[in-house]
mmCIF file of C-alpha atoms and ligand atoms in Angstrom:
data_model
loop_
_atom_site.group_PDB
_atom_site.id
_atom_site.type_symbol
_atom_site.label_atom_id
_atom_site.label_comp_id
_atom_site.label_asym_id
_atom_site.label_seq_id
_atom_site.Cartn_x
_atom_site.Cartn_y
_atom_site.Cartn_z
ATOM 1 C CA UNK A 1 -170.761 85.401 -38.478
ATOM 2 C CA UNK A 2 -172.893 87.803 -36.371
ATOM 3 C CA UNK A 3 -172.157 91.511 -35.943
ATOM 4 C CA UNK A 4 -170.668 90.980 -32.463
ATOM 5 C CA UNK A 5 -168.499 88.054 -33.675
ATOM 6 C CA UNK A 6 -167.138 90.386 -36.352
ATOM 7 C CA UNK A 7 -166.417 93.114 -33.824
ATOM 8 C CA UNK A 8 -164.633 90.655 -31.505
ATOM 9 C CA UNK A 9 -162.601 89.288 -34.415
ATOM 10 C CA UNK A 10 -161.698 92.832 -35.503
ATOM 11 C CA UNK A 11 -160.637 93.767 -31.970
ATOM 12 C CA UNK A 12 -158.509 90.620 -31.729
ATOM 13 C CA UNK A 13 -156.696 91.400 -34.964
ATOM 14 C CA UNK A 14 -156.157 94.987 -33.861
ATOM 15 C CA UNK A 15 -154.786 93.856 -30.466
ATOM 16 C CA UNK A 16 -152.478 91.360 -32.196
ATOM 17 C CA UNK A 17 -151.264 94.007 -34.635
ATOM 18 C CA UNK A 18 -150.589 96.560 -31.876
ATOM 19 C CA UNK A 19 -148.756 93.978 -29.704
ATOM 20 C CA UNK A 20 -146.646 92.939 -32.675
ATOM 21 C CA UNK A 21 -145.851 96.530 -33.613
ATOM 22 C CA UNK A 22 -144.934 97.424 -30.019
ATOM 23 C CA UNK A 23 -142.619 94.410 -29.681
ATOM 24 C CA UNK A 24 -140.997 94.981 -33.072
ATOM 25 C CA UNK A 25 -140.536 98.682 -32.307
ATOM 26 C CA UNK A 26 -138.867 97.971 -28.956
ATOM 27 C CA UNK A 27 -136.878 95.074 -30.341
ATOM 28 C CA UNK A 28 -135.559 97.069 -33.292
ATOM 29 C CA UNK A 29 -135.145 100.562 -31.862
ATOM 30 C CA UNK A 30 -133.228 99.682 -28.673
ATOM 31 C CA UNK A 31 -130.504 97.609 -30.384
ATOM 32 C CA UNK A 32 -130.183 100.214 -33.143
ATOM 33 C CA UNK A 33 -128.807 102.603 -30.528
ATOM 34 C CA UNK A 34 -125.859 100.209 -30.207
ATOM 35 C CA UNK A 35 -125.267 100.326 -33.964
ATOM 36 C CA UNK A 36 -125.400 104.138 -33.937
ATOM 37 C CA UNK A 37 -122.819 104.165 -31.109
ATOM 38 C CA UNK A 38 -120.643 101.692 -33.036
ATOM 39 C CA UNK A 39 -120.844 103.789 -36.185
ATOM 40 C CA UNK A 40 -120.032 106.996 -34.283
ATOM 41 C CA UNK A 41 -116.946 105.430 -32.743
ATOM 42 C CA UNK A 42 -115.741 103.565 -35.818
ATOM 43 C CA UNK A 43 -112.329 104.381 -37.218
ATOM 44 C CA UNK A 44 -109.975 102.692 -39.669
ATOM 45 C CA UNK A 45 -109.373 99.046 -38.721
ATOM 46 C CA UNK A 46 -105.696 99.021 -39.587
ATOM 47 C CA UNK A 47 -103.975 102.292 -38.811
ATOM 48 C CA UNK A 48 -101.398 103.363 -41.325
ATOM 49 C CA UNK A 49 -102.919 101.426 -44.221
ATOM 50 C CA UNK A 50 -106.112 103.384 -44.795
ATOM 51 C CA UNK A 51 -104.656 105.580 -47.557
ATOM 52 C CA UNK A 52 -103.771 102.672 -49.835
ATOM 53 C CA UNK A 53 -106.128 101.496 -52.550
ATOM 54 C CA UNK A 54 -105.356 97.820 -52.042
ATOM 55 C CA UNK A 55 -106.695 95.476 -49.336
ATOM 56 C CA UNK A 56 -105.283 96.756 -45.996
ATOM 57 C CA UNK A 57 -105.222 93.294 -44.431
ATOM 58 C CA UNK A 58 -103.255 91.846 -47.324
ATOM 59 C CA UNK A 59 -100.871 94.849 -47.156
ATOM 60 C CA UNK A 60 -100.377 94.309 -43.461
ATOM 61 C CA UNK A 61 -99.462 90.637 -43.845
ATOM 62 C CA UNK A 62 -97.211 91.413 -46.846
ATOM 63 C CA UNK A 63 -95.355 93.953 -44.695
ATOM 64 C CA UNK A 64 -95.206 91.504 -41.774
ATOM 65 C CA UNK A 65 -93.684 88.856 -44.057
ATOM 66 C CA UNK A 66 -91.174 91.361 -45.393
ATOM 67 C CA UNK A 67 -90.364 92.549 -41.830
ATOM 68 C CA UNK A 68 -91.513 96.121 -42.464
ATOM 69 C CA UNK A 69 -91.837 97.886 -39.113
ATOM 70 C CA UNK A 70 -95.204 99.527 -38.357
ATOM 71 C CA UNK A 71 -98.333 99.510 -36.292
ATOM 72 C CA UNK A 72 -100.417 96.442 -37.026
ATOM 73 C CA UNK A 73 -103.596 97.293 -35.214
ATOM 74 C CA UNK A 74 -105.506 99.974 -33.356
ATOM 75 C CA UNK A 75 -104.152 100.873 -29.964
ATOM 76 C CA UNK A 76 -106.206 100.660 -26.783
ATOM 77 C CA UNK A 77 -108.189 97.470 -26.291
ATOM 78 C CA UNK A 78 -106.617 95.714 -29.244
ATOM 79 C CA UNK A 79 -103.147 94.238 -29.295
ATOM 80 C CA UNK A 80 -100.592 96.702 -30.624
ATOM 81 C CA UNK A 81 -97.442 95.419 -32.336
ATOM 82 C CA UNK A 82 -98.372 91.810 -31.578
ATOM 83 C CA UNK A 83 -97.945 89.497 -34.527
ATOM 84 C CA UNK A 84 -99.243 86.280 -33.002
ATOM 85 C CA UNK A 85 -101.941 86.512 -30.363
ATOM 86 C CA UNK A 86 -101.698 83.613 -27.940
ATOM 87 C CA UNK A 87 -105.227 83.775 -26.526
ATOM 88 C CA UNK A 88 -106.467 84.013 -30.104
ATOM 89 C CA UNK A 89 -104.618 80.812 -30.985
ATOM 90 C CA UNK A 90 -106.172 78.981 -28.022
ATOM 91 C CA UNK A 91 -109.599 80.251 -29.020
ATOM 92 C CA UNK A 92 -109.063 79.120 -32.617
ATOM 93 C CA UNK A 93 -108.214 75.609 -31.428
ATOM 94 C CA UNK A 94 -111.309 75.458 -29.220
ATOM 95 C CA UNK A 95 -113.544 76.758 -32.014
ATOM 96 C CA UNK A 96 -112.061 75.055 -35.050
ATOM 97 C CA UNK A 97 -109.695 72.371 -33.728
ATOM 98 C CA UNK A 98 -106.376 71.709 -35.403
ATOM 99 C CA UNK A 99 -104.803 69.059 -37.622
ATOM 100 C CA UNK A 100 -106.030 65.718 -36.252
ATOM 101 C CA UNK A 101 -107.739 67.242 -33.181
ATOM 102 C CA UNK A 102 -111.470 67.998 -33.540
ATOM 103 C CA UNK A 103 -112.897 71.207 -32.072
ATOM 104 C CA UNK A 104 -114.063 70.565 -28.474
ATOM 105 C CA UNK A 105 -116.785 73.193 -28.896
ATOM 106 C CA UNK A 106 -118.308 71.564 -31.960
ATOM 107 C CA UNK A 107 -117.939 68.115 -30.425
ATOM 108 C CA UNK A 108 -119.703 69.097 -27.186
ATOM 109 C CA UNK A 109 -122.445 71.027 -28.957
ATOM 110 C CA UNK A 110 -123.019 68.491 -31.718
ATOM 111 C CA UNK A 111 -123.337 65.592 -29.289
ATOM 112 C CA UNK A 112 -125.579 67.357 -26.817
ATOM 113 C CA UNK A 113 -128.040 68.359 -29.569
ATOM 114 C CA UNK A 114 -128.049 64.879 -31.116
ATOM 115 C CA UNK A 115 -128.482 63.220 -27.704
ATOM 116 C CA UNK A 116 -131.436 65.494 -26.992
ATOM 117 C CA UNK A 117 -133.130 64.466 -30.256
ATOM 118 C CA UNK A 118 -132.409 60.793 -29.523
ATOM 119 C CA UNK A 119 -133.808 61.094 -25.964
ATOM 120 C CA UNK A 120 -136.997 62.715 -27.309
ATOM 121 C CA UNK A 121 -137.402 59.916 -29.884
ATOM 122 C CA UNK A 122 -137.025 57.268 -27.139
ATOM 123 C CA UNK A 123 -139.430 59.183 -24.856
ATOM 124 C CA UNK A 124 -142.024 59.323 -27.646
ATOM 125 C CA UNK A 125 -141.544 55.634 -28.458
ATOM 126 C CA UNK A 126 -142.060 54.668 -24.796
ATOM 127 C CA UNK A 127 -144.859 57.049 -23.713
ATOM 128 C CA UNK A 128 -146.437 58.211 -26.985
ATOM 129 C CA UNK A 129 -148.603 61.326 -27.076
ATOM 130 C CA UNK A 130 -150.069 62.553 -23.792
ATOM 131 C CA UNK A 131 -153.734 62.605 -24.846
ATOM 132 C CA UNK A 132 -156.636 64.474 -23.275
ATOM 133 C CA UNK A 133 -158.190 61.748 -21.126
ATOM 134 C CA UNK A 134 -161.876 61.218 -21.838
ATOM 135 C CA UNK A 135 -161.684 63.633 -24.780
ATOM 136 C CA UNK A 136 -162.394 67.349 -24.987
ATOM 137 C CA UNK A 137 -165.267 68.899 -23.090
ATOM 138 C CA UNK A 138 -165.963 71.518 -25.754
ATOM 139 C CA UNK A 139 -165.568 74.363 -23.253
ATOM 140 C CA UNK A 140 -162.532 76.603 -23.043
ATOM 141 C CA UNK A 141 -160.873 78.948 -20.551
ATOM 142 C CA UNK A 142 -158.387 81.758 -21.291
ATOM 143 C CA UNK A 143 -154.686 80.833 -20.852
ATOM 144 C CA UNK A 144 -152.400 83.285 -22.703
ATOM 145 C CA UNK A 145 -153.172 86.891 -23.635
ATOM 146 C CA UNK A 146 -152.649 88.294 -27.115
ATOM 147 C CA UNK A 147 -149.535 90.155 -25.949
ATOM 148 C CA UNK A 148 -148.038 86.967 -24.439
ATOM 149 C CA UNK A 149 -148.704 84.967 -27.598
ATOM 150 C CA UNK A 150 -147.259 87.551 -29.971
ATOM 151 C CA UNK A 151 -144.215 87.887 -27.721
ATOM 152 C CA UNK A 152 -143.821 84.086 -27.528
ATOM 153 C CA UNK A 153 -143.977 83.584 -31.292
ATOM 154 C CA UNK A 154 -141.689 86.551 -31.971
ATOM 155 C CA UNK A 155 -139.094 85.006 -29.633
ATOM 156 C CA UNK A 156 -139.668 81.503 -31.042
ATOM 157 C CA UNK A 157 -139.293 82.549 -34.698
ATOM 158 C CA UNK A 158 -136.220 84.731 -34.117
ATOM 159 C CA UNK A 159 -134.728 81.920 -31.948
ATOM 160 C CA UNK A 160 -135.063 79.496 -34.868
ATOM 161 C CA UNK A 161 -133.571 82.007 -37.352
ATOM 162 C CA UNK A 162 -130.635 82.625 -34.986
ATOM 163 C CA UNK A 163 -130.214 78.891 -34.329
ATOM 164 C CA UNK A 164 -130.040 78.048 -38.047
ATOM 165 C CA UNK A 165 -127.708 80.922 -38.980
ATOM 166 C CA UNK A 166 -125.500 80.448 -35.892
ATOM 167 C CA UNK A 167 -125.111 76.692 -36.331
ATOM 168 C CA UNK A 168 -124.417 77.059 -40.030
ATOM 169 C CA UNK A 169 -121.581 79.495 -39.261
ATOM 170 C CA UNK A 170 -120.060 77.128 -36.680
ATOM 171 C CA UNK A 171 -120.530 73.837 -38.541
ATOM 172 C CA UNK A 172 -120.543 75.285 -42.075
ATOM 173 C CA UNK A 173 -116.976 74.352 -42.949
ATOM 174 C CA UNK A 174 -117.633 70.713 -42.132
ATOM 175 C CA UNK A 175 -121.244 70.376 -43.236
ATOM 176 C CA UNK A 176 -121.953 73.037 -45.883
ATOM 177 C CA UNK A 177 -118.701 73.362 -47.868
ATOM 178 C CA UNK A 178 -119.066 69.799 -49.215
ATOM 179 C CA UNK A 179 -122.616 70.708 -50.377
ATOM 180 C CA UNK A 180 -122.294 74.359 -51.504
ATOM 181 C CA UNK A 181 -118.606 74.480 -52.375
ATOM 182 C CA UNK A 182 -116.196 77.013 -50.842
ATOM 183 C CA UNK A 183 -117.509 80.005 -52.855
ATOM 184 C CA UNK A 184 -121.155 79.090 -52.290
ATOM 185 C CA UNK A 185 -120.542 78.742 -48.573
ATOM 186 C CA UNK A 186 -118.670 82.066 -48.430
ATOM 187 C CA UNK A 187 -121.656 83.835 -50.035
ATOM 188 C CA UNK A 188 -124.134 82.055 -47.768
ATOM 189 C CA UNK A 189 -122.045 82.697 -44.639
ATOM 190 C CA UNK A 190 -121.933 86.425 -45.414
ATOM 191 C CA UNK A 191 -125.737 86.593 -45.476
ATOM 192 C CA UNK A 192 -126.094 84.284 -42.447
ATOM 193 C CA UNK A 193 -123.685 86.404 -40.408
ATOM 194 C CA UNK A 194 -125.473 89.657 -41.275
ATOM 195 C CA UNK A 195 -128.890 88.189 -40.444
ATOM 196 C CA UNK A 196 -127.512 86.726 -37.190
ATOM 197 C CA UNK A 197 -125.926 90.039 -36.159
ATOM 198 C CA UNK A 198 -129.074 92.085 -36.800
ATOM 199 C CA UNK A 199 -131.743 89.646 -35.525
ATOM 200 C CA UNK A 200 -129.723 88.865 -32.353
ATOM 201 C CA UNK A 201 -130.239 92.202 -30.561
ATOM 202 C CA UNK A 202 -133.979 92.232 -31.449
ATOM 203 C CA UNK A 203 -134.264 88.725 -29.998
ATOM 204 C CA UNK A 204 -132.368 89.861 -26.871
ATOM 205 C CA UNK A 205 -134.802 92.688 -26.163
ATOM 206 C CA UNK A 206 -137.855 90.450 -26.747
ATOM 207 C CA UNK A 207 -136.341 87.753 -24.513
ATOM 208 C CA UNK A 208 -135.934 90.233 -21.662
ATOM 209 C CA UNK A 209 -139.594 91.283 -22.111
ATOM 210 C CA UNK A 210 -140.561 87.593 -21.951
ATOM 211 C CA UNK A 211 -138.536 87.013 -18.781
ATOM 212 C CA UNK A 212 -140.221 89.985 -17.106
ATOM 213 C CA UNK A 213 -143.742 89.072 -18.290
ATOM 214 C CA UNK A 214 -143.563 85.465 -17.035
ATOM 215 C CA UNK A 215 -141.538 85.907 -13.876
ATOM 216 C CA UNK A 216 -144.655 85.930 -11.657
ATOM 217 C CA UNK A 217 -146.052 82.603 -12.902
ATOM 218 C CA UNK A 218 -142.648 80.898 -12.694
ATOM 219 C CA UNK A 219 -141.896 81.396 -8.997
ATOM 220 C CA UNK A 220 -140.872 77.921 -7.733
ATOM 221 C CA UNK A 221 -143.239 76.361 -5.172
ATOM 222 C CA UNK A 222 -143.242 73.139 -3.116
ATOM 223 C CA UNK A 223 -145.889 71.669 -5.425
ATOM 224 C CA UNK A 224 -143.403 71.849 -8.318
ATOM 225 C CA UNK A 225 -141.102 69.440 -6.488
ATOM 226 C CA UNK A 226 -143.944 66.927 -6.302
ATOM 227 C CA UNK A 227 -144.458 67.369 -10.033
ATOM 228 C CA UNK A 228 -140.749 66.881 -10.745
ATOM 229 C CA UNK A 229 -140.498 63.727 -8.570
ATOM 230 C CA UNK A 230 -142.724 61.821 -11.033
ATOM 231 C CA UNK A 231 -142.125 64.131 -14.019
ATOM 232 C CA UNK A 232 -145.793 65.024 -14.096
ATOM 233 C CA UNK A 233 -146.884 61.422 -13.532
ATOM 234 C CA UNK A 234 -144.902 59.962 -16.463
ATOM 235 C CA UNK A 235 -142.794 58.020 -13.949
ATOM 236 C CA UNK A 236 -144.840 56.584 -11.099
ATOM 237 C CA UNK A 237 -148.295 56.864 -12.640
ATOM 238 C CA UNK A 238 -151.209 59.123 -11.779
ATOM 239 C CA UNK A 239 -151.262 62.897 -12.191
ATOM 240 C CA UNK A 240 -149.121 65.436 -10.426
ATOM 241 C CA UNK A 241 -150.747 68.664 -9.203
ATOM 242 C CA UNK A 242 -149.768 71.839 -11.047
ATOM 243 C CA UNK A 243 -150.407 75.562 -10.978
ATOM 244 C CA UNK A 244 -150.516 77.628 -14.185
ATOM 245 C CA UNK A 245 -147.044 76.285 -15.025
ATOM 246 C CA UNK A 246 -145.731 72.898 -13.901
ATOM 247 C CA UNK A 247 -142.297 72.004 -12.497
ATOM 248 C CA UNK A 248 -140.932 71.064 -15.940
ATOM 249 C CA UNK A 249 -142.059 74.347 -17.506
ATOM 250 C CA UNK A 250 -140.500 76.296 -14.642
ATOM 251 C CA UNK A 251 -137.202 74.466 -15.208
ATOM 252 C CA UNK A 252 -137.380 75.443 -18.874
ATOM 253 C CA UNK A 253 -138.002 79.055 -17.839
ATOM 254 C CA UNK A 254 -135.202 79.261 -15.225
ATOM 255 C CA UNK A 255 -132.491 77.094 -16.830
ATOM 256 C CA UNK A 256 -133.316 77.721 -20.480
ATOM 257 C CA UNK A 257 -134.881 81.138 -20.886
ATOM 258 C CA UNK A 258 -133.302 82.974 -17.929
ATOM 259 C CA UNK A 259 -129.961 81.155 -17.371
ATOM 260 C CA UNK A 260 -128.843 80.100 -20.831
ATOM 261 C CA UNK A 261 -130.885 82.847 -22.508
ATOM 262 C CA UNK A 262 -129.204 85.675 -20.633
ATOM 263 C CA UNK A 263 -125.765 84.036 -21.061
ATOM 264 C CA UNK A 264 -126.316 83.876 -24.835
ATOM 265 C CA UNK A 265 -127.791 87.379 -25.095
ATOM 266 C CA UNK A 266 -125.152 89.128 -22.936
ATOM 267 C CA UNK A 267 -122.238 87.431 -24.724
ATOM 268 C CA UNK A 268 -123.996 88.117 -28.036
ATOM 269 C CA UNK A 269 -124.051 91.850 -27.264
ATOM 270 C CA UNK A 270 -120.328 91.725 -26.334
ATOM 271 C CA UNK A 271 -119.600 90.122 -29.723
ATOM 272 C CA UNK A 272 -121.981 92.270 -31.771
ATOM 273 C CA UNK A 273 -120.702 95.605 -30.423
ATOM 274 C CA UNK A 274 -116.913 95.345 -30.079
ATOM 275 C CA UNK A 275 -116.685 99.102 -29.664
ATOM 276 C CA UNK A 276 -117.082 99.315 -25.907
ATOM 277 C CA UNK A 277 -113.488 98.665 -24.913
ATOM 278 C CA UNK A 278 -113.579 94.863 -24.633
ATOM 279 C CA UNK A 279 -110.251 93.229 -25.595
ATOM 280 C CA UNK A 280 -109.655 90.219 -27.798
ATOM 281 C CA UNK A 281 -109.382 87.724 -24.918
ATOM 282 C CA UNK A 282 -112.805 88.869 -23.653
ATOM 283 C CA UNK A 283 -114.256 88.484 -27.144
ATOM 284 C CA UNK A 284 -112.781 84.984 -27.453
ATOM 285 C CA UNK A 285 -114.217 83.940 -24.070
ATOM 286 C CA UNK A 286 -117.579 85.540 -24.934
ATOM 287 C CA UNK A 287 -117.653 83.566 -28.189
ATOM 288 C CA UNK A 288 -117.036 80.192 -26.513
ATOM 289 C CA UNK A 289 -119.694 80.867 -23.828
ATOM 290 C CA UNK A 290 -122.112 82.183 -26.488
ATOM 291 C CA UNK A 291 -121.824 79.167 -28.783
ATOM 292 C CA UNK A 292 -121.633 76.579 -25.956
ATOM 293 C CA UNK A 293 -124.651 77.961 -24.061
ATOM 294 C CA UNK A 294 -126.616 78.392 -27.321
ATOM 295 C CA UNK A 295 -126.148 74.740 -28.296
ATOM 296 C CA UNK A 296 -127.094 73.553 -24.805
ATOM 297 C CA UNK A 297 -130.161 75.813 -25.018
ATOM 298 C CA UNK A 298 -131.108 74.432 -28.452
ATOM 299 C CA UNK A 299 -130.908 70.905 -26.976
ATOM 300 C CA UNK A 300 -133.388 71.951 -24.235
ATOM 301 C CA UNK A 301 -135.518 73.814 -26.790
ATOM 302 C CA UNK A 302 -136.063 70.550 -28.726
ATOM 303 C CA UNK A 303 -137.664 69.168 -25.545
ATOM 304 C CA UNK A 304 -139.818 72.290 -25.072
ATOM 305 C CA UNK A 305 -141.002 72.326 -28.703
ATOM 306 C CA UNK A 306 -141.770 68.576 -28.542
ATOM 307 C CA UNK A 307 -143.810 68.933 -25.326
ATOM 308 C CA UNK A 308 -145.697 71.908 -26.770
ATOM 309 C CA UNK A 309 -146.691 70.129 -30.006
ATOM 310 C CA UNK A 310 -146.493 66.369 -30.592
ATOM 311 C CA UNK A 311 -145.940 65.419 -26.931
ATOM 312 C CA UNK A 312 -149.069 66.939 -25.355
ATOM 313 C CA UNK A 313 -152.458 67.038 -27.037
ATOM 314 C CA UNK A 314 -154.170 70.418 -26.574
ATOM 315 C CA UNK A 315 -151.152 72.458 -25.389
ATOM 316 C CA UNK A 316 -150.380 74.261 -28.643
ATOM 317 C CA UNK A 317 -153.852 75.787 -29.027
ATOM 318 C CA UNK A 318 -153.286 77.705 -25.781
ATOM 319 C CA UNK A 319 -150.372 79.460 -27.446
ATOM 320 C CA UNK A 320 -152.162 79.940 -30.790
ATOM 321 C CA UNK A 321 -155.795 80.769 -29.897
ATOM 322 C CA UNK A 322 -155.150 81.861 -26.302
ATOM 323 C CA UNK A 323 -157.701 79.377 -24.874
ATOM 324 C CA UNK A 324 -157.510 75.741 -23.752
ATOM 325 C CA UNK A 325 -160.115 73.034 -23.339
ATOM 326 C CA UNK A 326 -161.350 72.618 -19.763
ATOM 327 C CA UNK A 327 -160.496 68.881 -19.860
ATOM 328 C CA UNK A 328 -156.869 69.799 -20.695
ATOM 329 C CA UNK A 329 -156.794 72.423 -17.961
ATOM 330 C CA UNK A 330 -158.043 69.957 -15.303
ATOM 331 C CA UNK A 331 -155.669 67.216 -16.433
ATOM 332 C CA UNK A 332 -152.483 69.292 -16.657
ATOM 333 C CA UNK A 333 -152.966 72.364 -14.444
ATOM 334 C CA UNK A 334 -155.636 71.400 -11.917
ATOM 335 C CA UNK A 335 -154.725 73.995 -9.252
ATOM 336 C CA UNK A 336 -154.741 76.806 -11.826
ATOM 337 C CA UNK A 337 -158.097 75.666 -13.224
ATOM 338 C CA UNK A 338 -159.644 75.579 -9.734
ATOM 339 C CA UNK A 339 -158.296 79.114 -9.137
ATOM 340 C CA UNK A 340 -159.866 80.345 -12.384
ATOM 341 C CA UNK A 341 -163.281 79.033 -11.331
ATOM 342 C CA UNK A 342 -162.852 80.621 -7.902
ATOM 343 C CA UNK A 343 -162.107 83.941 -9.590
ATOM 344 C CA UNK A 344 -165.415 83.613 -11.421
ATOM 345 C CA UNK A 345 -164.029 82.841 -14.881
ATOM 346 C CA UNK A 346 -166.806 81.189 -16.897
ATOM 347 C CA UNK A 347 -165.772 78.452 -19.353
ATOM 348 C CA UNK A 348 -167.108 79.257 -22.821
ATOM 349 C CA UNK A 349 -168.040 76.960 -25.695
ATOM 350 C CA UNK A 350 -165.119 76.289 -28.027
ATOM 351 C CA UNK A 351 -165.223 77.952 -31.434
ATOM 352 C CA UNK A 352 -166.410 75.363 -33.967
ATOM 353 C CA UNK A 353 -163.533 73.785 -35.897
ATOM 354 C CA UNK A 354 -163.459 74.876 -39.559
ATOM 355 C CA UNK A 355 -165.850 72.765 -41.613
ATOM 356 C CA UNK A 356 -167.008 70.638 -38.671
ATOM 357 C CA UNK A 357 -169.656 70.736 -35.985
ATOM 358 C CA UNK A 358 -168.733 72.259 -32.580
ATOM 359 C CA UNK A 359 -167.670 69.691 -29.968
ATOM 360 C CA UNK A 360 -170.538 69.082 -27.540
ATOM 361 C CA UNK A 361 -170.126 70.927 -24.248
ATOM 362 C CA UNK A 362 -169.926 68.566 -21.255
ATOM 363 C CA UNK A 363 -170.076 69.471 -17.565
ATOM 364 C CA UNK A 364 -167.940 72.429 -16.435
ATOM 365 C CA UNK A 365 -167.469 71.858 -12.746
ATOM 366 C CA UNK A 366 -164.903 69.826 -10.802
ATOM 367 C CA UNK A 367 -161.163 69.627 -11.144
ATOM 368 C CA UNK A 368 -159.297 66.354 -11.162
ATOM 369 C CA UNK A 369 -155.538 65.842 -11.042
HETATM 370 C C1 LIG B 401 -141.413 76.074 -32.410
HETATM 371 C C2 LIG B 401 -141.041 76.374 -31.218
HETATM 372 C C3 LIG B 401 -141.920 76.469 -29.990
HETATM 373 C C4 LIG B 401 -143.117 75.858 -29.714
HETATM 374 C C5 LIG B 401 -143.905 74.930 -30.580
HETATM 375 C C6 LIG B 401 -143.512 76.306 -28.399
HETATM 376 C C7 LIG B 401 -144.681 75.953 -27.754
HETATM 377 C C8 LIG B 401 -145.106 76.441 -26.546
HETATM 378 C C9 LIG B 401 -146.389 76.170 -25.946
HETATM 379 C C10 LIG B 401 -147.478 75.314 -26.549
HETATM 380 C C11 LIG B 401 -146.438 76.816 -24.763
HETATM 381 C C12 LIG B 401 -147.611 76.832 -23.764
HETATM 382 C C13 LIG B 401 -147.461 75.737 -22.719
HETATM 383 C C14 LIG B 401 -148.604 75.780 -21.731
HETATM 384 O O1 LIG B 401 -149.640 76.379 -22.010
HETATM 385 O O2 LIG B 401 -148.445 75.213 -20.633
HETATM 386 C C15 LIG B 401 -145.178 77.497 -24.589
HETATM 387 C C16 LIG B 401 -144.818 78.245 -23.499
HETATM 388 C C17 LIG B 401 -143.617 78.877 -23.342
HETATM 389 N N1 LIG B 401 -142.597 78.959 -24.279
HETATM 390 FE FE1 LIG B 401 -142.583 78.076 -26.083
HETATM 391 N N2 LIG B 401 -142.558 77.152 -27.920
HETATM 392 C C18 LIG B 401 -141.563 77.280 -28.861
HETATM 393 C C19 LIG B 401 -140.409 78.045 -28.768
HETATM 394 C C20 LIG B 401 -140.037 78.755 -27.642
HETATM 395 C C21 LIG B 401 -138.793 79.464 -27.498
HETATM 396 C C22 LIG B 401 -137.727 79.554 -28.576
HETATM 397 C C23 LIG B 401 -138.798 80.013 -26.270
HETATM 398 C C24 LIG B 401 -137.736 80.855 -25.600
HETATM 399 C C25 LIG B 401 -136.589 81.090 -26.087
HETATM 400 C C26 LIG B 401 -140.022 79.637 -25.617
HETATM 401 C C27 LIG B 401 -140.382 79.992 -24.346
HETATM 402 C C28 LIG B 401 -141.567 79.670 -23.730
HETATM 403 C C29 LIG B 401 -141.905 80.045 -22.381
HETATM 404 C C30 LIG B 401 -141.020 80.844 -21.427
HETATM 405 C C31 LIG B 401 -143.195 79.560 -22.145
HETATM 406 C C32 LIG B 401 -144.037 79.712 -20.885
HETATM 407 C C33 LIG B 401 -143.816 78.537 -20.016
HETATM 408 C C34 LIG B 401 -142.714 78.800 -19.035
HETATM 409 O O3 LIG B 401 -142.592 79.922 -18.552
HETATM 410 O O4 LIG B 401 -142.002 77.835 -18.766
HETATM 411 N N3 LIG B 401 -140.753 78.881 -26.492
HETATM 412 N N4 LIG B 401 -144.399 77.259 -25.709
#
């Protein structure tokens, strides 16, 4: 490694570290303000029972059974002197079902995620991997900056953590109790819920940063319709023209990241911070939208993750190294590649793969579809 290679590598690491620190700082500090507000406003959960040494909830139900008059909850947004909450009962049936009737929420979510996986398997069986035609050219152009990559992987990793913890809370009774036992699941669920509640707000802030950063390259254009008509040439042959992002990626951005993402994040904040005056019916509605939109989003995410890894040769390295092979750029984003050349961007030789010789650099010019 030459002196200048070392300096470039050092600068890269420093840029990555600073981007990561900035995102983590924003993602952790902003949501913490909500926790501080929640803590400042917190009072006893069950008024009138706080002085007892025993479990206030158990005391409350014992009194209710024995018809002892009293206040059963905080006043204000919560239901005062209401023993059975009707909207709560409806919510419980939607979330957990009842004797002989499965939960519609779990049914909808479970099926949509399984169907997505099945559709991807069929798609892969029919079309296989979308390979770089004619092989790599050994020259690369810049695609994603360090900041964009760190932001992307922060969102992706926290998304997966939230997906696993969220799904295990919703499906845990059915899927995990038979494996872990009731006590094991209770212990696991406690940890999962805490992780979910703390990672959620950090994810929300990073997601908003992502939406803002990539708004400009996701503006829908007429050319995207052409791409969508043949799904990038999968149906109907040939290649569809594309700018930096194609019609499919823009759908993922608008339907997944913006639409479902904001629905999940906003309802998540309503659930995570119940100290801003929202009543129980609002919380119940927020929960159903949160879980339903999240599962729909996970189903779409499977498609995104497949396309970014197994489905398209050469796509992942753009999001890991920041650069893509010129052959990939011409094949998948021809209009963007032509623009780069017009702007005077010079393709550079690819870094040699570890332990192997560098791929030979072929011609740089021209852009095919
Ligand atoms: C393991 C999971 C993931 C993998 C492997 C992955 C892979 C990729 C790759 C390779 C790209 C670059 C595509 C290109 O250069 O054209 C990309 C772009 C992108 N990813 Fe991911 N990703 C993952 C998770 C996520 C998640 C969880 C989100 C959001 C919640 C997300 C949002 C985006 C967005 C917004 C773009 C830019 C394209 C657009 O705006 O449509 N990714 N991803």
